[in-house]
mmCIF file of C-alpha atoms in Angstrom:
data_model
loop_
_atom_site.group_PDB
_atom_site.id
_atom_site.type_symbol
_atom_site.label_atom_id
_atom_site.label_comp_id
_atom_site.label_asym_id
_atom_site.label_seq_id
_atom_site.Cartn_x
_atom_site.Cartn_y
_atom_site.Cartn_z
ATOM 1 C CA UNK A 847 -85.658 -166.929 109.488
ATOM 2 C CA UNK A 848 -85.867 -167.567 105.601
ATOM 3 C CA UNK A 849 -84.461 -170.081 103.937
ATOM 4 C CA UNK A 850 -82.581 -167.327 102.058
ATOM 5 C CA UNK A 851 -81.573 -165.666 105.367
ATOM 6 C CA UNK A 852 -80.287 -169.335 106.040
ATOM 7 C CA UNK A 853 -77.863 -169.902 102.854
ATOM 8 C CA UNK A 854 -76.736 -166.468 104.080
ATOM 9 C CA UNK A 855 -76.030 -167.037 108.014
ATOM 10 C CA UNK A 856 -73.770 -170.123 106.314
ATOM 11 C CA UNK A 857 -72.145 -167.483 103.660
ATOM 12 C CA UNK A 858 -70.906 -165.267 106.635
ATOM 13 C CA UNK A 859 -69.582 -168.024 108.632
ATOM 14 C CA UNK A 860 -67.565 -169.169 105.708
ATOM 15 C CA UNK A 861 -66.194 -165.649 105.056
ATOM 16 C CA UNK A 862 -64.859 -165.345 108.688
ATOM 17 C CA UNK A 863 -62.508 -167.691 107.852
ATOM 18 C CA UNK A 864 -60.417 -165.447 105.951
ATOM 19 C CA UNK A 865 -59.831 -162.750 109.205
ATOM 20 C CA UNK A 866 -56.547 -161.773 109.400
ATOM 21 C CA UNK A 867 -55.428 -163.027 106.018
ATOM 22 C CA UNK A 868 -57.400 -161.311 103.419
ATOM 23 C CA UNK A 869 -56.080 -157.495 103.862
ATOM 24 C CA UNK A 870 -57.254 -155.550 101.787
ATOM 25 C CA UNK A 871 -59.860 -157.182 100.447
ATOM 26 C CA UNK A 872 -63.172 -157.676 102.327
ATOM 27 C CA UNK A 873 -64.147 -160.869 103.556
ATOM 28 C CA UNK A 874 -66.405 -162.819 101.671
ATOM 29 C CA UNK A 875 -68.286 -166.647 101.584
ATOM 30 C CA UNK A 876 -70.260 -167.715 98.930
ATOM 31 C CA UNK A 877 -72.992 -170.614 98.615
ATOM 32 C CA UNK A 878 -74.058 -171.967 95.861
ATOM 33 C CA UNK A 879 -77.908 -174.267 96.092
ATOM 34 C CA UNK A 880 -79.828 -176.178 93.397
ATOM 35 C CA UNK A 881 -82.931 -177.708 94.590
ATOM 36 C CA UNK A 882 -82.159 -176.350 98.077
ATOM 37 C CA UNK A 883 -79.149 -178.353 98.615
ATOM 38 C CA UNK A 884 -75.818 -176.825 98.511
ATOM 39 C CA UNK A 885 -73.629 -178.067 95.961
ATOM 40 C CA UNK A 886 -70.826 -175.788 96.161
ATOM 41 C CA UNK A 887 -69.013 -173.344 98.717
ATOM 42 C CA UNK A 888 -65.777 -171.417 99.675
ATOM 43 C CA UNK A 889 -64.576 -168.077 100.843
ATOM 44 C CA UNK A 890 -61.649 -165.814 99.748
ATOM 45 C CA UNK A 891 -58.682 -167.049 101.463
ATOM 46 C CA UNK A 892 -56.071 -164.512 100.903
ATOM 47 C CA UNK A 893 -55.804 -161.500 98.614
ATOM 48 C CA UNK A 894 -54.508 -162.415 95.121
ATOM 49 C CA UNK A 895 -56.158 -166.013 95.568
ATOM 50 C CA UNK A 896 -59.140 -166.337 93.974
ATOM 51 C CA UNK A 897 -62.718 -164.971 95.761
ATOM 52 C CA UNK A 898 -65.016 -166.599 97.176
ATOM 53 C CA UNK A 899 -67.328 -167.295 94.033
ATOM 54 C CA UNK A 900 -64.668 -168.561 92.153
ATOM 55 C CA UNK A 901 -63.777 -170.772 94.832
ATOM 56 C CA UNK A 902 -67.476 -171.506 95.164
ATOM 57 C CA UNK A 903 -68.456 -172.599 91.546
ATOM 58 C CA UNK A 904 -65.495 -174.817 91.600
ATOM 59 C CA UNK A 905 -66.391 -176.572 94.209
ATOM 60 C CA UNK A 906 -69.173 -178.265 92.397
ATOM 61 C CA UNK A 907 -68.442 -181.543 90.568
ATOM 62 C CA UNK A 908 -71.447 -181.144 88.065
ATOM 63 C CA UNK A 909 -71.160 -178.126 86.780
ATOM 64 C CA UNK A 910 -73.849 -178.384 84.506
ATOM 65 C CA UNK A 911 -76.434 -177.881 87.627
ATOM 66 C CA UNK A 912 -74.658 -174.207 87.996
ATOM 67 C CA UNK A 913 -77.385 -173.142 84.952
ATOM 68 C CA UNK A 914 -80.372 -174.339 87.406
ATOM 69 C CA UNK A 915 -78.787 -172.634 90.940
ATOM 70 C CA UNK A 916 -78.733 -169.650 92.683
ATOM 71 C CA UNK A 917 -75.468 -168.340 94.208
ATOM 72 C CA UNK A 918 -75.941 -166.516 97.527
ATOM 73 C CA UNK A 919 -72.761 -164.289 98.749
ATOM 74 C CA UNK A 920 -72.701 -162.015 101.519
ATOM 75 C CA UNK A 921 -70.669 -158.734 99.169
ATOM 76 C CA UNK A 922 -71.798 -157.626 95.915
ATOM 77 C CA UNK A 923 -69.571 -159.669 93.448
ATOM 78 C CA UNK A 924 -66.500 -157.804 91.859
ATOM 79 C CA UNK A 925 -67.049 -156.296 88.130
ATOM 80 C CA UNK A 926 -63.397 -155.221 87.724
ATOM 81 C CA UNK A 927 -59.936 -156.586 86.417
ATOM 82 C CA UNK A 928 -57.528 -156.698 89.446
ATOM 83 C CA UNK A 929 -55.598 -159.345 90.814
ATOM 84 C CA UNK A 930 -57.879 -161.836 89.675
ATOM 85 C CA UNK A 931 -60.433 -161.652 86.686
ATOM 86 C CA UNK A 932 -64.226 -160.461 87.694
ATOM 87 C CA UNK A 933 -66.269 -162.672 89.853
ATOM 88 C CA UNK A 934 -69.745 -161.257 87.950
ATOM 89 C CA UNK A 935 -68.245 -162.238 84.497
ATOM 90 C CA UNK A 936 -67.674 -165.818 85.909
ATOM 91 C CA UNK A 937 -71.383 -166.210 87.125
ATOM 92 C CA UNK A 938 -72.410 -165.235 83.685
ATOM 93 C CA UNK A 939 -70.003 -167.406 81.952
ATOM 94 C CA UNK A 940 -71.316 -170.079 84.211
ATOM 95 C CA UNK A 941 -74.774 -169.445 83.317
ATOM 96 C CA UNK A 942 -75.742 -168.940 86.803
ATOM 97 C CA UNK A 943 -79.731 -167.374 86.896
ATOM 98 C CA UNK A 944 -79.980 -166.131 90.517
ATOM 99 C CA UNK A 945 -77.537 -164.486 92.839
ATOM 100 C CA UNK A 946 -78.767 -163.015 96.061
ATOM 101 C CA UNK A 947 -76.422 -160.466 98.085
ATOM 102 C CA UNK A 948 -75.940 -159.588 101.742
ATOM 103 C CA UNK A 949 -75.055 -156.028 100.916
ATOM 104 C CA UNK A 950 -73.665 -154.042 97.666
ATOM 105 C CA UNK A 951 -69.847 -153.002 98.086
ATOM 106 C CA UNK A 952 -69.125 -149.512 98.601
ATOM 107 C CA UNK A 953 -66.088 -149.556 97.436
ATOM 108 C CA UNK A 954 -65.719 -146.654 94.562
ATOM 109 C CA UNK A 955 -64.331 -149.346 91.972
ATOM 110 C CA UNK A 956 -67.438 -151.578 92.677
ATOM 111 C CA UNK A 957 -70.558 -149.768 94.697
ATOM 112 C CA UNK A 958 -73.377 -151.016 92.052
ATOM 113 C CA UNK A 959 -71.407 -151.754 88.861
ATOM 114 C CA UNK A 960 -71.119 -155.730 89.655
ATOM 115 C CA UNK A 961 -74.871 -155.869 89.836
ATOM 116 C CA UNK A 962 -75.224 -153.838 86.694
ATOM 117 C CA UNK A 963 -73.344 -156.186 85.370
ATOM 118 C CA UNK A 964 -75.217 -158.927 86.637
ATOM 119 C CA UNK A 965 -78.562 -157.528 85.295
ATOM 120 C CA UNK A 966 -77.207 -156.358 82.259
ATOM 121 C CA UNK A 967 -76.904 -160.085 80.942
ATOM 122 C CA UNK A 968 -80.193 -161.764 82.512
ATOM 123 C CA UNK A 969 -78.953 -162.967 86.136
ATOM 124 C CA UNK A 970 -81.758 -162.107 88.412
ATOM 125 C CA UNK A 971 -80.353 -160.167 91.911
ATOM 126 C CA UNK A 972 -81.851 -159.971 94.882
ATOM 127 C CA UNK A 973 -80.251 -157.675 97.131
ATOM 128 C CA UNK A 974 -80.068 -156.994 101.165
ATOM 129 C CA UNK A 975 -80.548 -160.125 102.778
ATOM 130 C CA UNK A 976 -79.148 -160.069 106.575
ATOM 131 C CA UNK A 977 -77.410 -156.040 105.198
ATOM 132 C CA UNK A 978 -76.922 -154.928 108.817
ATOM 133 C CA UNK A 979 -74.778 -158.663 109.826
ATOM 134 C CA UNK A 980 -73.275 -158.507 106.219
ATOM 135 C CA UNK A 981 -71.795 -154.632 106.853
ATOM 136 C CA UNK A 982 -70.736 -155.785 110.353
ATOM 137 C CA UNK A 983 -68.819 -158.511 109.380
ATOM 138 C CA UNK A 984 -67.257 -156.341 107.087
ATOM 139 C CA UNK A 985 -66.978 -153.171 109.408
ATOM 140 C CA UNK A 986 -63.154 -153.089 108.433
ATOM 141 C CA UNK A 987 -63.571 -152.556 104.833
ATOM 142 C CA UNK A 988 -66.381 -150.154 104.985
ATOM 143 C CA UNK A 989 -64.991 -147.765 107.272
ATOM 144 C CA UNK A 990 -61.962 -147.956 105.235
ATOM 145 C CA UNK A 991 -63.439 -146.980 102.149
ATOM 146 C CA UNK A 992 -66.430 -145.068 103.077
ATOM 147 C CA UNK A 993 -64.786 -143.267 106.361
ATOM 148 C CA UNK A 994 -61.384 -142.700 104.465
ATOM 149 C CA UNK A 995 -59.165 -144.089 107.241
ATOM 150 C CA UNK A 996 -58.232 -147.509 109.286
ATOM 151 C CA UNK A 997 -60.837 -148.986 111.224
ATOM 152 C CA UNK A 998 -59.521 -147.982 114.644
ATOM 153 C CA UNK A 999 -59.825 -150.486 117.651
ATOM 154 C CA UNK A 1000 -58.273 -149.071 121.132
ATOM 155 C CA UNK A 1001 -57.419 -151.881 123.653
ATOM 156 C CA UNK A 1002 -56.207 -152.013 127.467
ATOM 157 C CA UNK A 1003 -56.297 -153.686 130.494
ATOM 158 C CA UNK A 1004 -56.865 -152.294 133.907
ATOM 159 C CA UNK A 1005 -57.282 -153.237 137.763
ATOM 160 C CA UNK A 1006 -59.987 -153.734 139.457
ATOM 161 C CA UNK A 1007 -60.173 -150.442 140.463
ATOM 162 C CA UNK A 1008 -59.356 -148.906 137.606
ATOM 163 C CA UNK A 1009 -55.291 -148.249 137.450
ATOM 164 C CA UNK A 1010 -53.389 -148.430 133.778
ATOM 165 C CA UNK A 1011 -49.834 -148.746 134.834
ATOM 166 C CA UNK A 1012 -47.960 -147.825 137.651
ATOM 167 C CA UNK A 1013 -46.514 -144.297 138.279
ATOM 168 C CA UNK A 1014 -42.997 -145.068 138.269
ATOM 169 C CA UNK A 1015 -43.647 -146.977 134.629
ATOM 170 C CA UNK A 1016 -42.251 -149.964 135.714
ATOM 171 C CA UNK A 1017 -43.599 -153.297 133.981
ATOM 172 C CA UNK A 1018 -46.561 -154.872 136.240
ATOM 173 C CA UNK A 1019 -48.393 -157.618 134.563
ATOM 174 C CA UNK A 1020 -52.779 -156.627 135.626
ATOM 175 C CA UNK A 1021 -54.784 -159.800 134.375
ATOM 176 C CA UNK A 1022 -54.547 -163.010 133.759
ATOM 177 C CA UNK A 1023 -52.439 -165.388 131.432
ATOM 178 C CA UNK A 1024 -55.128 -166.313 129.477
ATOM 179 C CA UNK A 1025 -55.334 -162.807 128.106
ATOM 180 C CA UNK A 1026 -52.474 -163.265 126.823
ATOM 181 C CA UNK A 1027 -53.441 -165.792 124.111
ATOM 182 C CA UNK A 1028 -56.848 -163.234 123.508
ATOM 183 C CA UNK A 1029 -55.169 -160.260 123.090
ATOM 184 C CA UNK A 1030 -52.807 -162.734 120.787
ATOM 185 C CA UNK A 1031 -55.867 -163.630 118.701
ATOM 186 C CA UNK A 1032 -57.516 -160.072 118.649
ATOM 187 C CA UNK A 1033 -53.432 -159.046 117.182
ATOM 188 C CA UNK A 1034 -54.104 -161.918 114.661
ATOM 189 C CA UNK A 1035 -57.371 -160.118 113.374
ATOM 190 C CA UNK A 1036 -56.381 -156.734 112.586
ATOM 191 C CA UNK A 1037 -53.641 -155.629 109.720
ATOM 192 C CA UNK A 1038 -52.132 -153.106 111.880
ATOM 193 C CA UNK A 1039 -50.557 -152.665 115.415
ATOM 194 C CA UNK A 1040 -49.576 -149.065 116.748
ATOM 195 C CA UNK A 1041 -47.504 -147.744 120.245
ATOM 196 C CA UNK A 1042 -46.439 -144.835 121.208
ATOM 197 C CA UNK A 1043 -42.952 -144.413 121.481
ATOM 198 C CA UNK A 1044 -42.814 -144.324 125.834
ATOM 199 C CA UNK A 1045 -44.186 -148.443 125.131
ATOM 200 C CA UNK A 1046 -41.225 -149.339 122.962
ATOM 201 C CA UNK A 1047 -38.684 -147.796 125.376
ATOM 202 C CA UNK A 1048 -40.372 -148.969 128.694
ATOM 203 C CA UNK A 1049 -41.806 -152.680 127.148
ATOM 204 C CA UNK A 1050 -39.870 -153.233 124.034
ATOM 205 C CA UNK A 1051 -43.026 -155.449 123.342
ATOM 206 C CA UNK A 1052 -42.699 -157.918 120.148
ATOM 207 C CA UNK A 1053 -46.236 -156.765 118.692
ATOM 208 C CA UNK A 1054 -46.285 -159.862 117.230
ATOM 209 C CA UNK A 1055 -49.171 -163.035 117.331
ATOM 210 C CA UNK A 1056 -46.892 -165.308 118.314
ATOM 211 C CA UNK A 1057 -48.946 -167.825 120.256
ATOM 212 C CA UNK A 1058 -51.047 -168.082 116.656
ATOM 213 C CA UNK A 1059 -49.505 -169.280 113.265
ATOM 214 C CA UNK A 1060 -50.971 -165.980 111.914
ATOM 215 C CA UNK A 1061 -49.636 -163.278 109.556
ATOM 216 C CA UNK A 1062 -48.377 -160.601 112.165
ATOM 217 C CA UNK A 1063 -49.663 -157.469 111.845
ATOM 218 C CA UNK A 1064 -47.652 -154.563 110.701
ATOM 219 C CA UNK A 1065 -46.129 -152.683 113.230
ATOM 220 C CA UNK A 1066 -46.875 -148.755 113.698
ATOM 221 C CA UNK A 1067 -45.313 -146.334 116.285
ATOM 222 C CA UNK A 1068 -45.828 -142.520 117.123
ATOM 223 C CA UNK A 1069 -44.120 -140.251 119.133
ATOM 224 C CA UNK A 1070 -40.993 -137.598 118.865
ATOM 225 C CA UNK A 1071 -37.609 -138.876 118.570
ATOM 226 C CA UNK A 1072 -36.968 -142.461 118.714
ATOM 227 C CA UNK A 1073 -32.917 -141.970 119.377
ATOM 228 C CA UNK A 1074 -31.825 -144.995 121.763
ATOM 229 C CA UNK A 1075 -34.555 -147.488 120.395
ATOM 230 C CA UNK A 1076 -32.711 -148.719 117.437
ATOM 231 C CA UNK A 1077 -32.143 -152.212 119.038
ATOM 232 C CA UNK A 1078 -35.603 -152.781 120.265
ATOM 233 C CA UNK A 1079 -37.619 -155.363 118.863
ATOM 234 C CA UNK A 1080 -39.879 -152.875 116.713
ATOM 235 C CA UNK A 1081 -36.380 -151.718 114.788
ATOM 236 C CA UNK A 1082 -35.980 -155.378 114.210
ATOM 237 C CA UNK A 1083 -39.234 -155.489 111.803
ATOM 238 C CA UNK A 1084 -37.500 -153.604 108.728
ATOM 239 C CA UNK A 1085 -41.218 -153.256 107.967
ATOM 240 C CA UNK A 1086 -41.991 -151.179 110.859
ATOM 241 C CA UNK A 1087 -43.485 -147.693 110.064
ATOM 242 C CA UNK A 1088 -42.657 -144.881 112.439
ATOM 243 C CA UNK A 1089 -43.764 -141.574 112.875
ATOM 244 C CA UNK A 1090 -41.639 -138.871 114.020
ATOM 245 C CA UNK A 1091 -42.733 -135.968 114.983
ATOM 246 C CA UNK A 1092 -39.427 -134.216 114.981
ATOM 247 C CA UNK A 1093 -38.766 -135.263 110.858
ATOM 248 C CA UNK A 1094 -42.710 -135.299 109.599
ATOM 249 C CA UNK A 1095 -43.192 -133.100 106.785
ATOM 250 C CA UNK A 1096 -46.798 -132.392 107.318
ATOM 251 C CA UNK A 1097 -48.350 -131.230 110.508
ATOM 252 C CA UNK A 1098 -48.068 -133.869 113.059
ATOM 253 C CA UNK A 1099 -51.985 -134.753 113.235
ATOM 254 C CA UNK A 1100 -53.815 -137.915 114.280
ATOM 255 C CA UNK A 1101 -55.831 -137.038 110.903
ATOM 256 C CA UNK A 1102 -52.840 -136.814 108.635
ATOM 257 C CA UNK A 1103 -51.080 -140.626 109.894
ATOM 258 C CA UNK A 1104 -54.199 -142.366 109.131
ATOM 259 C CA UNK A 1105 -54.373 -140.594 105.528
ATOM 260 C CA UNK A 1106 -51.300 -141.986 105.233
ATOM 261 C CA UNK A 1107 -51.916 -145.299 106.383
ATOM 262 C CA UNK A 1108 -55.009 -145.016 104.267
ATOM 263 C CA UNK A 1109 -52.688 -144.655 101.050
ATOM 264 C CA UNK A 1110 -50.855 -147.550 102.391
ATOM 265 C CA UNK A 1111 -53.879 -149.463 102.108
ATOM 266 C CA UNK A 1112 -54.080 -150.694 106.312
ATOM 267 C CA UNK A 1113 -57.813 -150.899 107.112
ATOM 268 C CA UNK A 1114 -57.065 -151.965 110.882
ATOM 269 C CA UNK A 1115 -54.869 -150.530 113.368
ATOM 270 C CA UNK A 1116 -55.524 -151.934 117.242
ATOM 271 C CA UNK A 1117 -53.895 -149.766 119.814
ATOM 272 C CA UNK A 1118 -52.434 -150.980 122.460
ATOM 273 C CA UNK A 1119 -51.005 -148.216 124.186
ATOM 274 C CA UNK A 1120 -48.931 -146.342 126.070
ATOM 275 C CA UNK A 1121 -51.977 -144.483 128.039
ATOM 276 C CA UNK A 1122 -51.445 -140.773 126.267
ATOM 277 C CA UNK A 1123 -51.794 -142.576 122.853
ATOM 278 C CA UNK A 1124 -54.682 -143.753 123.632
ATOM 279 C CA UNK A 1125 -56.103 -141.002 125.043
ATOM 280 C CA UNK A 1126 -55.258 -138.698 121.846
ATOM 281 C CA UNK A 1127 -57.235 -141.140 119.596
ATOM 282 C CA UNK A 1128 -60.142 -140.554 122.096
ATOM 283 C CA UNK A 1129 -60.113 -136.742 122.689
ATOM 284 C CA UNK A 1130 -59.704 -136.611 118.550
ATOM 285 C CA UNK A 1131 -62.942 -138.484 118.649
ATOM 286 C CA UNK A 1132 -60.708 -141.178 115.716
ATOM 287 C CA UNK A 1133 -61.749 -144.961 117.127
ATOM 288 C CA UNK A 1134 -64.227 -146.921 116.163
ATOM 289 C CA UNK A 1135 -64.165 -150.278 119.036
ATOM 290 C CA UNK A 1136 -62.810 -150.693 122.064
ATOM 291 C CA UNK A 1137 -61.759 -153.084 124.445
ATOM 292 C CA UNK A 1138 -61.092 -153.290 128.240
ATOM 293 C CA UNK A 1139 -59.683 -155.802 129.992
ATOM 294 C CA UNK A 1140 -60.316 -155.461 133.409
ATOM 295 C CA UNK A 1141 -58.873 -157.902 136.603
ATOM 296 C CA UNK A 1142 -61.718 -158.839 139.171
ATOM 297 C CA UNK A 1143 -59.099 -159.408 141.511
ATOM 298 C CA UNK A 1144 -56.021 -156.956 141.070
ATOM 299 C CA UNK A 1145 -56.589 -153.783 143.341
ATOM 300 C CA UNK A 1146 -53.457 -151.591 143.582
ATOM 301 C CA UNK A 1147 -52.828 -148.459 146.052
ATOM 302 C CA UNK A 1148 -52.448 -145.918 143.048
ATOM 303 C CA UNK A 1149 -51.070 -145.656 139.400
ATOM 304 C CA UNK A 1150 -51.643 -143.915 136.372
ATOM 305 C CA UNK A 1151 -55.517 -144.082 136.141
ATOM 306 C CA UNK A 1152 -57.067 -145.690 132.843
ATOM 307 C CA UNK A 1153 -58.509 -143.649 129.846
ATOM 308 C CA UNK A 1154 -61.770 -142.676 129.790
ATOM 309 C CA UNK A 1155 -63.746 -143.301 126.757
ATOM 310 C CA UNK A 1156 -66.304 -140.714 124.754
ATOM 311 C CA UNK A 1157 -68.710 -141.758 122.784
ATOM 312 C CA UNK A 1158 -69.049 -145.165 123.678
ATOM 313 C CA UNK A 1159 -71.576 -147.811 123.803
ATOM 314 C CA UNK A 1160 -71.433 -151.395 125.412
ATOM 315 C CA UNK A 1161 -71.802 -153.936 123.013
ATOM 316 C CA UNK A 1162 -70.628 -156.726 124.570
ATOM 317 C CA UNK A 1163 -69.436 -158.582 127.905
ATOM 318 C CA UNK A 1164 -67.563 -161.312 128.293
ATOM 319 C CA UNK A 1165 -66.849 -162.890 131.759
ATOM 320 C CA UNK A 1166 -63.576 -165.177 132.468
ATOM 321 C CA UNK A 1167 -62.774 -166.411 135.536
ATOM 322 C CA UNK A 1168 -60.385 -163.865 136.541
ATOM 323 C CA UNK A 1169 -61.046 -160.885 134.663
ATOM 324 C CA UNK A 1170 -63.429 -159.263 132.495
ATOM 325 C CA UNK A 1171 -64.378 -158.094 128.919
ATOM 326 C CA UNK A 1172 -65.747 -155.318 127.892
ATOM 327 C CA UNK A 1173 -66.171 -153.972 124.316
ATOM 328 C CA UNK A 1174 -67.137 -151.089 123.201
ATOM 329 C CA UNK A 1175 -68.157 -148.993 119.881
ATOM 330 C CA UNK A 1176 -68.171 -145.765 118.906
ATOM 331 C CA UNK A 1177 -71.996 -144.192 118.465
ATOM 332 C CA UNK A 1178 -71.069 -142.434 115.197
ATOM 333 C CA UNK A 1179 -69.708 -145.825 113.643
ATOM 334 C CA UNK A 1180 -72.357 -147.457 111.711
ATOM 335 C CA UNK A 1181 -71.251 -150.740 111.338
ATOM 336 C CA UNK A 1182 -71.116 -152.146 114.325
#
């Protein structure tokens, strides 16, 4: 590995501190090294706070060595007035002479003009250092802007043997407790949450990250007619969005919610069920990761059998002592 592969391995931990809070903006660390020791770092906490250069360059007490260092960052810095002022017009305010990037940002208000910017007014770039961990990390955001939709994550558990749920839809808990607080964390991750509407009337399930002081995600159902479930938890959330088939204007399409979730700026959406929402987000080929919880231990005599992915490749595995992980991603998504 290279010493600038290094600085940037340290850039991407620093930007995964900001998952979960940051929607939606991408996640981004910055380093900043004269005479190859750091003298500065952050990370973009929250959108409207300032990004993770800013954060950077002010984390060194003598500024006067920013005119001898080179800032390493894992996204193309920003070139454009929105929340906060441009991060390329501080690094040449700040006299900064070298800036190396993970990966440029494809987003149609940056994609290029940040290192124009850069170049423009004498900072040297280097560009596409670690791209394919840097577009990873950010898989969210890119699929988002370059996809036009959410990033879509589908997630279940199942028996040993395969069962979803049990035919008569009553409530039947299938792995262990310490799911619980992963599928908690995974909720804390992602912007969005979606259910059909059978979930809400059989579960009435919180959709919340309690067991995490965490921003909880926004809460998304689908379905046709949603009469009776006005006291459910989900009603609760006056921030809810719900999608009706029997009032939607437009067709009622897959394609068409997440356009409209795309103009309402979610990048995420994890699905968590009932077993014919998932399955329509599969057969409509529209998911990106998924993942499986399965019990080594829990056999049942019958049920509603689990979906059955298309598409997918195993990515990962991850074995606890009473059930297993398995995730998933879709072949056509790049970022992963």
């Amino acid at each position: 590995m290279t010493i600038q592969e290094v600085y940037m391995q340290r850039c991407l931990q620093l930007a995964k501190n900001g998952l979960g809070t940051t929607y939606p903006n991408p996640l981004v660390g910055a380093v900043i090294v004269h005479e190859n020791r750091i003298i500065g770092e952050g990370w973009h906490y929250q959108s409207g706070l300032p990004h993770a250069e800013i954060n950077a360059i002010n984390n060194v007490k003598d500024k006067s060595l920013l005119q001898n260092s080179t800032l390493y960052v894992n996204l193309e810095p920003c070139s454009h007035y929105g929340k906060t002022p441009p991060c390329s017009l501080a690094i040449i305010e700040n006299k900064i002479p070298k800036v190396v990037i993970g990966t440029r940002d494809y987003a149609a208000h940056v994609n290029g003009k940040g290192i124009e910017l850069l170049k423009n007014n004498g900072v040297e770039v280097t560009e596409n250092i670690l791209p394919k961990e840097c577009l990873k990390l950010n898989k969210r955001f890119f699929t988002f802007h370059k996809n036009n939709r959410p990033y879509i994550i589908l997630k279940w558990a199942e028996t040993a043997n395969g069962f979803f749920s049990p035919e008569d839809d009553s409530q039947k808990w299938i792995t262990s407790k310490q799911m619980k607080y992963l599928s908690h964390l995974w909720r804390k991750e992602e912007q969005a949450i979606l259910v059909g509407k059978n979930t809400l009337k059989i579960d009435n399930p919180k959709l919340n990250s309690r067991y995490f002081k965490a921003i909880d995600p926004i809460k998304i159902s689908i379905g046709n007619d949603f009469k009776g479930l006005e006291n459910t938890h989900f009603f609760k959330d006056k921030s809810a969005i719900v999608y009706d088939k029997s009032n939607f204007e437009k067709d009622f399409t897959l394609n068409n919610i997440l356009n409209d979730l795309k103009g309402k700026d979610v990048q995420s959406v994890i699905i968590e069920g009932g077993i014919r929402t998932l399955e329509s987000f599969i057969l409509s080929d529209l998911w990106d990761e998924a993942r499986i919880i399965r019990s080594k231990n829990n056999y049942w005599e019958n049920g509603r059998k689990s979906p059955v992915l298309e598409n997918e490749i195993l990515i990962n595995s991850l074995d606890f002592e009473d059930d297993l992980v398995y995730i998933f991603k879709n072949k056509n998504n790049i970022y992963l």
